[in-house]
Short mmCIF file of C-alpha atoms in Angstrom, two decimals:
data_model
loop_
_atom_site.label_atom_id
_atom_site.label_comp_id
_atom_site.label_asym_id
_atom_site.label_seq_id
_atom_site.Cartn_x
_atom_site.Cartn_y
_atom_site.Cartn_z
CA UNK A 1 0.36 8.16 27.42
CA UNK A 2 3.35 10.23 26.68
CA UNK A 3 6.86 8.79 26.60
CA UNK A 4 9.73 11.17 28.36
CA UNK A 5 12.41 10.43 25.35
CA UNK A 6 10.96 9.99 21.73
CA UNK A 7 9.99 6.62 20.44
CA UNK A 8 13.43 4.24 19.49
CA UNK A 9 11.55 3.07 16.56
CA UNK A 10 11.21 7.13 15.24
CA UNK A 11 14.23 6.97 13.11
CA UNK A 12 15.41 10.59 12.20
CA UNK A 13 16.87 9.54 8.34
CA UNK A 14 16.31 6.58 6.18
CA UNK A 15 20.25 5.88 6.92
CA UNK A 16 19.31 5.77 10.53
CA UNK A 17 15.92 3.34 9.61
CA UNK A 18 18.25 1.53 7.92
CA UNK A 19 20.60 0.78 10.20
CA UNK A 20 18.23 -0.26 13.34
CA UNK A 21 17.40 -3.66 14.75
CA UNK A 22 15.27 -6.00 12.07
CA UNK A 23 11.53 -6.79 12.26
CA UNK A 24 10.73 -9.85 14.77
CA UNK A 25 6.88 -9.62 13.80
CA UNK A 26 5.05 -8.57 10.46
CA UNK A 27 1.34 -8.10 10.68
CA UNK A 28 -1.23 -9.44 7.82
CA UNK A 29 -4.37 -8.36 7.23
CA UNK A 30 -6.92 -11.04 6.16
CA UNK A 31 -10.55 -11.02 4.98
CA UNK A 32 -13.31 -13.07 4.70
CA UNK A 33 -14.79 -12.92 1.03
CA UNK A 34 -18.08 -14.14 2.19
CA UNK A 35 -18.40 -11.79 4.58
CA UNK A 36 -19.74 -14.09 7.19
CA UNK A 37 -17.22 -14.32 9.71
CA UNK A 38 -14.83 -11.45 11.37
CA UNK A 39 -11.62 -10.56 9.04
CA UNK A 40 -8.69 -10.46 11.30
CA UNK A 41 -4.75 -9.60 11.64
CA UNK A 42 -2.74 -12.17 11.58
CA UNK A 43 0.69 -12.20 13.16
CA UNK A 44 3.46 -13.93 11.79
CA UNK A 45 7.16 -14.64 12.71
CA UNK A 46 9.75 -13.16 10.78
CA UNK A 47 12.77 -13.67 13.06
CA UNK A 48 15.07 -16.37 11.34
CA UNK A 49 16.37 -17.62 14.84
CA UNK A 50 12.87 -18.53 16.20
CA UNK A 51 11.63 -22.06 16.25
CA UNK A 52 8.36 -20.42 15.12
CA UNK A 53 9.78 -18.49 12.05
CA UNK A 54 7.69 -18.22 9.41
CA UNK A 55 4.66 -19.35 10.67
CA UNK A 56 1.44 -17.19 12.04
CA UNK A 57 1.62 -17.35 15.72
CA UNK A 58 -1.08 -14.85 16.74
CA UNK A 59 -4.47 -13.63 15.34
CA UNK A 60 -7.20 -11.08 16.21
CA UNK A 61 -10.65 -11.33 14.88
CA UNK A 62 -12.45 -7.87 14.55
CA UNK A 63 -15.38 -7.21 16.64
CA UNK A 64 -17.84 -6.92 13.07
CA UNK A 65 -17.80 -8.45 9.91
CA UNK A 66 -18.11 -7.42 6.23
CA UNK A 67 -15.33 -5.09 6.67
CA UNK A 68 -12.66 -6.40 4.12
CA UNK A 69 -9.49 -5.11 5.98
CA UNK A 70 -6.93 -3.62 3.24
CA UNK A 71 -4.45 -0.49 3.53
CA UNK A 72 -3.73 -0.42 7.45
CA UNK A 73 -0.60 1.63 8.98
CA UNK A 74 0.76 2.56 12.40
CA UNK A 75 -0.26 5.61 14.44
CA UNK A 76 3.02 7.60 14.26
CA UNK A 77 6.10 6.73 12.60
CA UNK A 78 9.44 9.17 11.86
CA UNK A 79 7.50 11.92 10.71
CA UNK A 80 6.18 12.46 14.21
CA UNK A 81 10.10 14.03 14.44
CA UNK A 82 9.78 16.95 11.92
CA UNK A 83 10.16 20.28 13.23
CA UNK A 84 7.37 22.15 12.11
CA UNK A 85 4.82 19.79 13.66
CA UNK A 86 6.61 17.25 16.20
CA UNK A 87 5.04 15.04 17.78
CA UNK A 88 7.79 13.42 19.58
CA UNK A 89 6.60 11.21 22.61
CA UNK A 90 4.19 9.59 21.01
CA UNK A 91 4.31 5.86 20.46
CA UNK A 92 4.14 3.64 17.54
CA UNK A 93 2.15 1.24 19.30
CA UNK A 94 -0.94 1.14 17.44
CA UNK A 95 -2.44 -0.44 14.48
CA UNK A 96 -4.66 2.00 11.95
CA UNK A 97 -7.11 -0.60 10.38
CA UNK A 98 -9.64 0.83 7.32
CA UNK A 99 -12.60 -1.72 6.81
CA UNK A 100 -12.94 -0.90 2.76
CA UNK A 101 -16.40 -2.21 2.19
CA UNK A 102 -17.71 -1.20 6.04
CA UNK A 103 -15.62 2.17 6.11
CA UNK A 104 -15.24 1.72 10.05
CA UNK A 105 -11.98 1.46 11.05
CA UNK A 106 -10.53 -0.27 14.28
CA UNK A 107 -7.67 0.78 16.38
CA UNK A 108 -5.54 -1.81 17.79
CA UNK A 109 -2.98 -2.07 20.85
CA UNK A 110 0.26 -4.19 19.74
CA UNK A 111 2.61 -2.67 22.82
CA UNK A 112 1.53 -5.29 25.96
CA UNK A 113 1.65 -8.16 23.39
CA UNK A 114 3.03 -7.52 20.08
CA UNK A 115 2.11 -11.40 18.95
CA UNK A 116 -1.37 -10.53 19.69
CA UNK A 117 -2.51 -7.13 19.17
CA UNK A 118 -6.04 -6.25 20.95
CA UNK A 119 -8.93 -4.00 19.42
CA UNK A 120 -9.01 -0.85 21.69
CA UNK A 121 -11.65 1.39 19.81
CA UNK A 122 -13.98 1.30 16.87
CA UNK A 123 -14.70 4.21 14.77
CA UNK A 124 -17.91 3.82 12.77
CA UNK A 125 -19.11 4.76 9.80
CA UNK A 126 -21.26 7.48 10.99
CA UNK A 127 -18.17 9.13 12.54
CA UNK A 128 -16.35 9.12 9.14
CA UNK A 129 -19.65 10.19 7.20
CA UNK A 130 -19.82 13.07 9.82
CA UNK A 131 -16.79 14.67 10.53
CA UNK A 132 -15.00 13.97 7.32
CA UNK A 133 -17.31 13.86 4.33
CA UNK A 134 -16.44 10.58 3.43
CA UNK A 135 -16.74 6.52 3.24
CA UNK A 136 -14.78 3.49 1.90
CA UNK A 137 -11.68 4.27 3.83
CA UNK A 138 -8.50 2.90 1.95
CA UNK A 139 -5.24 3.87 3.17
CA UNK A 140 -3.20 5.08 6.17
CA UNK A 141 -0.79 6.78 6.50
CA UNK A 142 1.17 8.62 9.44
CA UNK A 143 1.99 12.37 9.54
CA UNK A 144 3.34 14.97 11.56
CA UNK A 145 0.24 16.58 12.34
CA UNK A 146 -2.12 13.52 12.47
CA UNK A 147 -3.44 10.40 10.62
CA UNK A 148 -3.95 10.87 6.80
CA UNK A 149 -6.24 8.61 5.79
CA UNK A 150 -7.63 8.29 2.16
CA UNK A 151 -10.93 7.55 1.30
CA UNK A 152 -12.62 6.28 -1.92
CA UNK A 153 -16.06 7.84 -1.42
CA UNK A 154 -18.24 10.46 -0.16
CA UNK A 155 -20.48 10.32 2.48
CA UNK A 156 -24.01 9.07 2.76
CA UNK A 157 -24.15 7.69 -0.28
CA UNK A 158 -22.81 9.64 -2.47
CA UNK A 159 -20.01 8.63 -4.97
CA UNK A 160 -17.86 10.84 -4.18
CA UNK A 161 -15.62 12.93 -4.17
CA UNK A 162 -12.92 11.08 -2.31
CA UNK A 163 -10.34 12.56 -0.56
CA UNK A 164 -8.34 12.59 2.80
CA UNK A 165 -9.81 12.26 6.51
CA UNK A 166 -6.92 13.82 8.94
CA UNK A 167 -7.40 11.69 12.47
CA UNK A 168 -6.08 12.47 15.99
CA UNK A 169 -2.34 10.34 16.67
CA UNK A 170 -3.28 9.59 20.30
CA UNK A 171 -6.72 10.06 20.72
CA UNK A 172 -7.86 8.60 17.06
CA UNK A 173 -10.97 11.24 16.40
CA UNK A 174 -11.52 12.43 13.16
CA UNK A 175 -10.35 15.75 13.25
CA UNK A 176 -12.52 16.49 9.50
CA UNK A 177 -11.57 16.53 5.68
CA UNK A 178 -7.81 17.42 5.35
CA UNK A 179 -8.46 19.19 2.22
CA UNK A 180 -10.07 23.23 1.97
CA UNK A 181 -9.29 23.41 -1.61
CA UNK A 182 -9.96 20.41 -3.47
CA UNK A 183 -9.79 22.18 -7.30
CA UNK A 184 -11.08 19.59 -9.77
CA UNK A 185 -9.88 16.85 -7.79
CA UNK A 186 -12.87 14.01 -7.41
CA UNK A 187 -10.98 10.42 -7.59
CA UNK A 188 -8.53 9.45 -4.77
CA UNK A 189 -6.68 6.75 -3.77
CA UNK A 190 -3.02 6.81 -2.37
CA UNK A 191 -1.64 9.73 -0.95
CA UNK A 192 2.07 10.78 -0.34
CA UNK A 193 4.27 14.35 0.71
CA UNK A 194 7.50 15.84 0.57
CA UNK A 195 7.44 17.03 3.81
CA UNK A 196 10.70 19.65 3.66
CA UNK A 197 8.72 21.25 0.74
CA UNK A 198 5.19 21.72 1.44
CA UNK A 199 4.10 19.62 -1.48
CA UNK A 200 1.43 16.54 -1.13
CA UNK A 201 0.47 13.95 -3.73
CA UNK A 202 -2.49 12.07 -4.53
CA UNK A 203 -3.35 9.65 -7.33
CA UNK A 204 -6.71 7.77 -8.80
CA UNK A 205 -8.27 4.55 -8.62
CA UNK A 206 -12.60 5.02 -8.55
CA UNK A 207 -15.70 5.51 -6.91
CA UNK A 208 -17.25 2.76 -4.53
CA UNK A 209 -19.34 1.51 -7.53
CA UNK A 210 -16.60 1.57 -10.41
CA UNK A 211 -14.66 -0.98 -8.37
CA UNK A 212 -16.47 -2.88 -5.32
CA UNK A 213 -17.91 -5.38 -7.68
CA UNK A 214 -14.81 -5.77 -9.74
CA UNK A 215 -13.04 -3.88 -12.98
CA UNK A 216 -16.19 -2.67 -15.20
CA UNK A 217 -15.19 -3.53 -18.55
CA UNK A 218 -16.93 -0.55 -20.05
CA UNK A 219 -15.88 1.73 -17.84
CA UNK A 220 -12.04 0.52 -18.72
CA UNK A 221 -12.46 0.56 -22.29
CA UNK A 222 -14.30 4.01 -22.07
CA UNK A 223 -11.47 5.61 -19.82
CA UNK A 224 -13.28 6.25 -16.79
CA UNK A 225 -10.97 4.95 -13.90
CA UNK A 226 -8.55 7.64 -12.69
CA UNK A 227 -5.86 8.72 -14.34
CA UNK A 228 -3.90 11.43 -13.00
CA UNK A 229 -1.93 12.59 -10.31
CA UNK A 230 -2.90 15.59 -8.10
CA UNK A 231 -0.47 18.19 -6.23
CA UNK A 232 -0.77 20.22 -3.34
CA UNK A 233 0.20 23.05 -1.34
CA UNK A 234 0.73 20.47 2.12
CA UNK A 235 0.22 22.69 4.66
CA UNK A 236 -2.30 25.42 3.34
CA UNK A 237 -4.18 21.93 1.95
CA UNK A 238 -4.99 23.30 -1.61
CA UNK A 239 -4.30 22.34 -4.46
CA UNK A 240 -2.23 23.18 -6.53
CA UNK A 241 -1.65 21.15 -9.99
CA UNK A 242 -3.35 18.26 -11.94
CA UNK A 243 -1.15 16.27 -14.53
CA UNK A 244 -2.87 13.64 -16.78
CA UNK A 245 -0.97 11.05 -17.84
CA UNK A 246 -2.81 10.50 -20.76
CA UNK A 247 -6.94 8.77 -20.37
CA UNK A 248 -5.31 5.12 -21.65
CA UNK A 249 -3.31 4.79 -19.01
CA UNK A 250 -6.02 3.76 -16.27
CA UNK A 251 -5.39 3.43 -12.61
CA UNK A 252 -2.16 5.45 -10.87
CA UNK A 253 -2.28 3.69 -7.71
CA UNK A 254 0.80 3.61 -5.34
CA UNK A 255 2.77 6.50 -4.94
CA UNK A 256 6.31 6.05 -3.33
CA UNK A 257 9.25 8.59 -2.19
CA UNK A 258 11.84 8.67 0.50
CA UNK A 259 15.05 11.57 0.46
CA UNK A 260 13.81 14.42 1.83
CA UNK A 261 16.62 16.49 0.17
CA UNK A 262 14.56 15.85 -3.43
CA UNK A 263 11.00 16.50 -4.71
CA UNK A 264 10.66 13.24 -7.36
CA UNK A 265 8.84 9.85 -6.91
CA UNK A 266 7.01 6.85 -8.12
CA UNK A 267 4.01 5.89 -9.29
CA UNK A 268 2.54 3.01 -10.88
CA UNK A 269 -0.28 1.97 -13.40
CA UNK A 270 -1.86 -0.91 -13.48
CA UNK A 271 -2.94 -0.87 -17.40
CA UNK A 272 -2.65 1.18 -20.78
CA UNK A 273 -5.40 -0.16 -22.41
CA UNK A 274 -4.50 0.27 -25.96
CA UNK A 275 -2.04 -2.32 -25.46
CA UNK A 276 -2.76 -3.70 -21.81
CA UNK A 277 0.79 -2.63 -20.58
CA UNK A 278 1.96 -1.86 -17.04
CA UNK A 279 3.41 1.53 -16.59
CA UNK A 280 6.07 3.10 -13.56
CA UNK A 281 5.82 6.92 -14.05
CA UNK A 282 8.70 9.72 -11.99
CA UNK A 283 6.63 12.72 -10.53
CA UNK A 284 9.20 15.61 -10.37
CA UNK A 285 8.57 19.29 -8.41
CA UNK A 286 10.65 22.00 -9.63
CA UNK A 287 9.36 24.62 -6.81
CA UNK A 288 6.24 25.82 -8.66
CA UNK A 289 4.86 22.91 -11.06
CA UNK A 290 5.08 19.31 -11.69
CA UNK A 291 6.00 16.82 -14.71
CA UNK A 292 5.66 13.00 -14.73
CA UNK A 293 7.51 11.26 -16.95
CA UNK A 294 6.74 7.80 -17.83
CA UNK A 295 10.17 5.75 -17.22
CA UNK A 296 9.37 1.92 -17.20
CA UNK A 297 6.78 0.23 -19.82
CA UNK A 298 5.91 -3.46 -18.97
CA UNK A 299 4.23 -5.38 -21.76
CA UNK A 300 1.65 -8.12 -21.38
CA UNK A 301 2.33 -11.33 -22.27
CA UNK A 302 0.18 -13.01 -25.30
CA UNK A 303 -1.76 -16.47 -23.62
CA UNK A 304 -4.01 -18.85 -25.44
CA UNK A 305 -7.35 -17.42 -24.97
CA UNK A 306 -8.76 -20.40 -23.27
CA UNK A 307 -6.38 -20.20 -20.75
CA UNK A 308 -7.61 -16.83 -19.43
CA UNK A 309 -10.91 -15.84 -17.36
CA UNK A 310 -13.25 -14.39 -19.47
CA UNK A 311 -12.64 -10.70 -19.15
CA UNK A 312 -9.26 -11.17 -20.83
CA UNK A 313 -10.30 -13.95 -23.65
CA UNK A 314 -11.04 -11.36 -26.46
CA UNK A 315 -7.55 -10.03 -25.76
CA UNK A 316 -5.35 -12.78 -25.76
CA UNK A 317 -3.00 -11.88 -23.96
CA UNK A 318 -2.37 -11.36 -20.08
CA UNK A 319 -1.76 -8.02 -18.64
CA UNK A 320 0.91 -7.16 -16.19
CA UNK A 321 -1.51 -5.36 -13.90
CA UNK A 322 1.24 -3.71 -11.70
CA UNK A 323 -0.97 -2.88 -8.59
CA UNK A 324 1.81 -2.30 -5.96
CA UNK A 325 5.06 -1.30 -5.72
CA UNK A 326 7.55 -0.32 -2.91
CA UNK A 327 11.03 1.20 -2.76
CA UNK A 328 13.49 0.56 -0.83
CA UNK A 329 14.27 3.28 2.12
CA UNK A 330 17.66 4.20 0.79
CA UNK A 331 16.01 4.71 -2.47
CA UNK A 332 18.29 2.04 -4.18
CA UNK A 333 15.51 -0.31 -5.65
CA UNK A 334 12.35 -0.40 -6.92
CA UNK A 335 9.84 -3.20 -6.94
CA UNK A 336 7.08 -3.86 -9.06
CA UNK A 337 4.20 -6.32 -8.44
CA UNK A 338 3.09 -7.75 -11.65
CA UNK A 339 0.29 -10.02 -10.12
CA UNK A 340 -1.22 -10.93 -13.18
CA UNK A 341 1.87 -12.23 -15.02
CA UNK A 342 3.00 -13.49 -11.33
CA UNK A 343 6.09 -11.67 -11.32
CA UNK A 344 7.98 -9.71 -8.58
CA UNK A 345 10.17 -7.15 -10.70
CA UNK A 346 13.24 -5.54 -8.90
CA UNK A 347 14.64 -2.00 -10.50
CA UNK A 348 17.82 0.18 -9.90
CA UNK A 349 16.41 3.80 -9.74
CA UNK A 350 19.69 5.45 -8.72
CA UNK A 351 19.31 7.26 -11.50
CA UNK A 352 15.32 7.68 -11.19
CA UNK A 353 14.90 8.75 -15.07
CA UNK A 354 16.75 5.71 -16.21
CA UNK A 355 15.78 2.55 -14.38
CA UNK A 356 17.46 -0.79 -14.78
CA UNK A 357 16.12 -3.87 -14.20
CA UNK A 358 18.63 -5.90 -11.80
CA UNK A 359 16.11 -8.69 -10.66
CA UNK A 360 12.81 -10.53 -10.93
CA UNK A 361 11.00 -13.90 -10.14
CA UNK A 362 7.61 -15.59 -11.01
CA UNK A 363 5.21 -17.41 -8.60
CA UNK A 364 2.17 -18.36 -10.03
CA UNK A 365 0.33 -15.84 -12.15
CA UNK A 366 -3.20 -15.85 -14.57
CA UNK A 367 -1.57 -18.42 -16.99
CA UNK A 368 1.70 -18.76 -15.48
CA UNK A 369 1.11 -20.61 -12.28
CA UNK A 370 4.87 -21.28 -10.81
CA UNK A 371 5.09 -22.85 -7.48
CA UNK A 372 6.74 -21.66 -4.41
CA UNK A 373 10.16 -23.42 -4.26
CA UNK A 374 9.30 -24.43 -1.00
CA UNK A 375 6.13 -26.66 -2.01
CA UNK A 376 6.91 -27.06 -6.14
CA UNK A 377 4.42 -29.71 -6.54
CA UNK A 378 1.53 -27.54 -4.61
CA UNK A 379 -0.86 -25.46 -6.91
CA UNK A 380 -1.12 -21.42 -6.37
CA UNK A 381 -3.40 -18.47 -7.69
CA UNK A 382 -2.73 -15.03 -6.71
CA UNK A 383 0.56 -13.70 -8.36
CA UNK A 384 2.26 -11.38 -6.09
CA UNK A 385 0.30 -8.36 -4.83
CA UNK A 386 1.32 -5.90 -2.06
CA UNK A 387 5.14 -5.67 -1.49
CA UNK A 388 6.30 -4.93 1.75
CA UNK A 389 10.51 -3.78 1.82
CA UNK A 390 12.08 -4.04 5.61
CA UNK A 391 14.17 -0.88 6.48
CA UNK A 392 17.44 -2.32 5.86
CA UNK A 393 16.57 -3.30 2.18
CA UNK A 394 17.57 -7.38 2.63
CA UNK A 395 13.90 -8.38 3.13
CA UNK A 396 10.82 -8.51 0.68
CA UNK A 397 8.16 -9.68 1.64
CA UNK A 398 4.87 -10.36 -0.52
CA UNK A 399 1.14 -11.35 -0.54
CA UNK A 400 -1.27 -12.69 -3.05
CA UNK A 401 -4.94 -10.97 -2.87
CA UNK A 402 -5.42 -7.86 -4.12
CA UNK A 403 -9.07 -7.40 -3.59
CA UNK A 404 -12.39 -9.43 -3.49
CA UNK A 405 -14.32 -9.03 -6.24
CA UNK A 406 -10.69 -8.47 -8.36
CA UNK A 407 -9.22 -11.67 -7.33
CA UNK A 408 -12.42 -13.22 -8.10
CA UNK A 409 -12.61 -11.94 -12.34
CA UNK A 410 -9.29 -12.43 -12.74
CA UNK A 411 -8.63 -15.89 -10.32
CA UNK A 412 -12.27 -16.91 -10.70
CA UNK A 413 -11.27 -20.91 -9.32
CA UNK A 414 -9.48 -19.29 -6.70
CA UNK A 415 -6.64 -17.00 -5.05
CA UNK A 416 -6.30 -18.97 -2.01
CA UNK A 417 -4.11 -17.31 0.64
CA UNK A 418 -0.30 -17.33 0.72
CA UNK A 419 2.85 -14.76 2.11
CA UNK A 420 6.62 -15.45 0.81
CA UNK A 421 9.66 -13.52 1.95
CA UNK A 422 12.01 -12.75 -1.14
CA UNK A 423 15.69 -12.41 0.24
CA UNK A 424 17.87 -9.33 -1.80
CA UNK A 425 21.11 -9.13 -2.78
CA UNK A 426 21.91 -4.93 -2.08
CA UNK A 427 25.47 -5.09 -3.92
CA UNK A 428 24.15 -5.67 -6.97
CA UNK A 429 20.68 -6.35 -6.98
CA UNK A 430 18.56 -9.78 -7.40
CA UNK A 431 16.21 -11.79 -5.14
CA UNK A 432 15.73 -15.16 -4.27
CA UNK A 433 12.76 -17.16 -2.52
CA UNK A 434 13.72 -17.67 1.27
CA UNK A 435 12.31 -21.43 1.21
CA UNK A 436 11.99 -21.43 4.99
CA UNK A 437 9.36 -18.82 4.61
CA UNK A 438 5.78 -19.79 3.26
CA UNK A 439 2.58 -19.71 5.30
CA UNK A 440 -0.20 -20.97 3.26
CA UNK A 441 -3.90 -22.20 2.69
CA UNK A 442 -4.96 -22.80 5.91
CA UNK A 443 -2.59 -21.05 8.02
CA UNK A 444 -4.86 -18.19 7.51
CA UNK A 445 -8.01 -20.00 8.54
CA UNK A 446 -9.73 -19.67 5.47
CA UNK A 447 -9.05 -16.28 4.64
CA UNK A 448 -7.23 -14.01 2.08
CA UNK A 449 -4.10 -12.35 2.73
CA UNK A 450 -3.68 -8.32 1.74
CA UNK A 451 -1.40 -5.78 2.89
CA UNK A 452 1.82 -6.75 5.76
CA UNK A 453 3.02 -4.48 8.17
CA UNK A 454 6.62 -4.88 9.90
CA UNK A 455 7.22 -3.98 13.77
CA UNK A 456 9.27 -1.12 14.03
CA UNK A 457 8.34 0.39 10.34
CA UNK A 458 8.67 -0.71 7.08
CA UNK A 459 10.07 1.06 3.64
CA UNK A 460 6.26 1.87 2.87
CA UNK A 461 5.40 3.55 6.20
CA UNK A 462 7.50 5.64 7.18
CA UNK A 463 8.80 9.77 6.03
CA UNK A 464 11.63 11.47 6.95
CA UNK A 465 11.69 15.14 7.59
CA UNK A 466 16.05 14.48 8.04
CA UNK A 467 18.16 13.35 5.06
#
């Protein structure tokens, strides 16, 4: 249903998104790795006054299982405000949730009950397969004109090529493949815009089979995971421009931007593997062409080889693997998931050619293994994985799995399931654990933890069409 006066959580700017009321709920997706009962979201408190603050306090099983929840986003969000393709009185009141390995994806109600959000439709497979062209459904993200939602692989079997399914706001149908030029693009993974300028990105991760049963050594060492970023004209959906940042540095994944004013943004890579360095890269549009310029290197750390799973042991050493990272809505900080050192890395891009690094902490990590502060004596696995930045920049909030058969080569005793709130300094930069905050082990009922949403919007989910 419509709403007479647009939604209050559609903020116009990020300085208006920054300045509105902070998150009372964040939702978690978790998965079973067995695949034999439901995944579900998981609801947790993230209002400081509650009695119940920092603990999960609802959950919603899905209707199937085998799905391996991962990327999920919100219906609409502040885009749904641009002028060219408003969709003002909609509502963000509904959850967008991908199934990875079982490419449905489930839509679900948070508005009559936002601690315990209820599945209100199911779109299967088939429907993907058949309107889109595609499976393995991997991120969402909200629009002005609809639901983008990237996809890994093709349909009915077929590898790929990946790409972008465009979906309905309201009514949730795929509307069909977003793209009617796809040049020599084949790999996909995240997708982002600059919505005053016409210009869309996408980056690179695999096919189904190069990563659903883990990283394929040979296919790393031979260069075969993505490794560039595609550009495109947004509204004619062609493209435009492929950059390649080079075949040894494998896996652009997240791809983060904010001002609408500018045309530059972030992405990073998870390993260079000549020297298994982690990699943040600036994407720049000039109007008619783009340049990425590679503007933070993050080396791995040498390890004694019998302290590493067996896919790193010949190397020695333990790689970064940045596989998320957020920035903050104001476009102040940057931060950098290094989840197999275990570090959360925090950067000033102010100047977005010449980052600093004004912050950073460890908990656990491949070799490292540091405890929250909260439990010091308790044992972890799973460094930090998806970031998650509230809208007024004071709250980070992380998770530990990144996915299934990954956390399994790289964790193979065990990632567990854990979610810690980092707390930000925004004068100057730095972070600190919030030791009130750290839901754990079986607070999730057995399952791993993934991606966290916040009510109201987060720094990940939302575009601005108004600087």
């Amino acid at each position: 249903m419509s709403l007479w006066k647009p939604d209050p959580t559609f903020y116009p700017s990020p300085r208006d998104a920054a300045a509105a009321p902070p998150e009372k709920v964040a939702y978690l997706a978790a998965f079973d790795r067995s695949a034999s009962r439901p995944d579900a979201i998981a609801v947790l408190d993230v209002d400081p006054d509650s009695d119940s603050y920092g603990t999960v306090v609802g959950w919603t099983d899905m209707p199937f299982i085998g799905d391996e929840l991962h990327h999920f986003g919100w219906n609409a969000c502040s885009s749904a405000l641009c002028p060219y393709a408003p969709h003002p009185h909609t509502e963000r009141r509904y959850l967008i949730v991908p199934g990875l390995r079982s490419s449905r994806i489930y839509v679900l109600d948070t508005k009559d009950d936002p601690r315990s959000p209820q599945v209100v439709k199911v779109l299967d497979s088939e429907e993907l397969a058949k309107r889109a062209g595609y499976s393995r459904p991997h991120t969402v993200h909200c629009g002005p004109e609809g639901l983008y939602v990237s996809a890994l692989g093709g349909a009915n079997g077929q590898e790929g090529p990946g790409g972008i399914a465009l979906l309905d706001h309201t009514s949730f149908e795929v509307l069909g493949r977003w793209e009617t030029d796809r040049g020599d693009q084949y790999l996909a993974y995240d997708v982002w815009w600059h919505l005053n300028h016409d210009v869309a990105v996408t980056s690179e991760w695999g096919t189904p089979s190069m990563i659903e049963d883990g990283i394929v050594g040979e296919l790393l060492l031979g260069r075969k995971y993505g490794h560039a970023l595609h550009f495109w004209d947004l509204r004619r959906r062609r493209h435009l421009q492929t950059v390649d940042l080079g075949d040894q540095y494998q896996m652009p994944l997240e791809l983060r931007a904010h001002d609408p004013t500018k045309t530059y943004g972030f992405v990073g890579v998870v390993i260079n593997v000549e020297d298994l360095s982690a990699s943040i890269w600036l994407w720049q549009w000039d109007g008619q062409a783009a340049t990425v310029t590679k503007v933070i290197d993050i080396p791995a750390e040498p390890a004694d080889p019998e302290s590493l799973p067996p896919l790193l042991q010949p190397f020695g050493a333990v790689p970064p693997l940045v596989t998320d990272i957020d920035l903050s809505v104001d476009d102040r900080f940057l931060y950098v998931s290094a989840w197999g050192t275990g570090q959360l890395l925090q950067y000033d891009v102010s100047d977005p050619l010449h980052p600093t690094l004004t912050g950073s902490v460890r908990i656990d990590g491949i070799v490292n293994r540091s405890a929250h502060p909260a439990a010091p004596s308790l044992p972890l696995a799973g460094g930090p994985q998806m970031v998650e930045v509230s809208r007024d920049g004071k709250r980070v909030y992380v998770t530990n799995s990144l996915y299934g058969a990954w956390d399994d080569q790289f964790y193979p005793d065990g990632v567990g399931a854990w979610a810690a709130k980092l707390d930000v300094d925004t004068e100057s930069g730095g972070l600190s654990f919030d030791t009130q905050f750290f839901p754990h082990g079986e607070d999730f009922r057995g399952l791993r933890v993934h991606q966290i949403r916040l009510q109201g919007g987060d720094a990940s989910s939302d575009s601005y069409c108004y600087p």
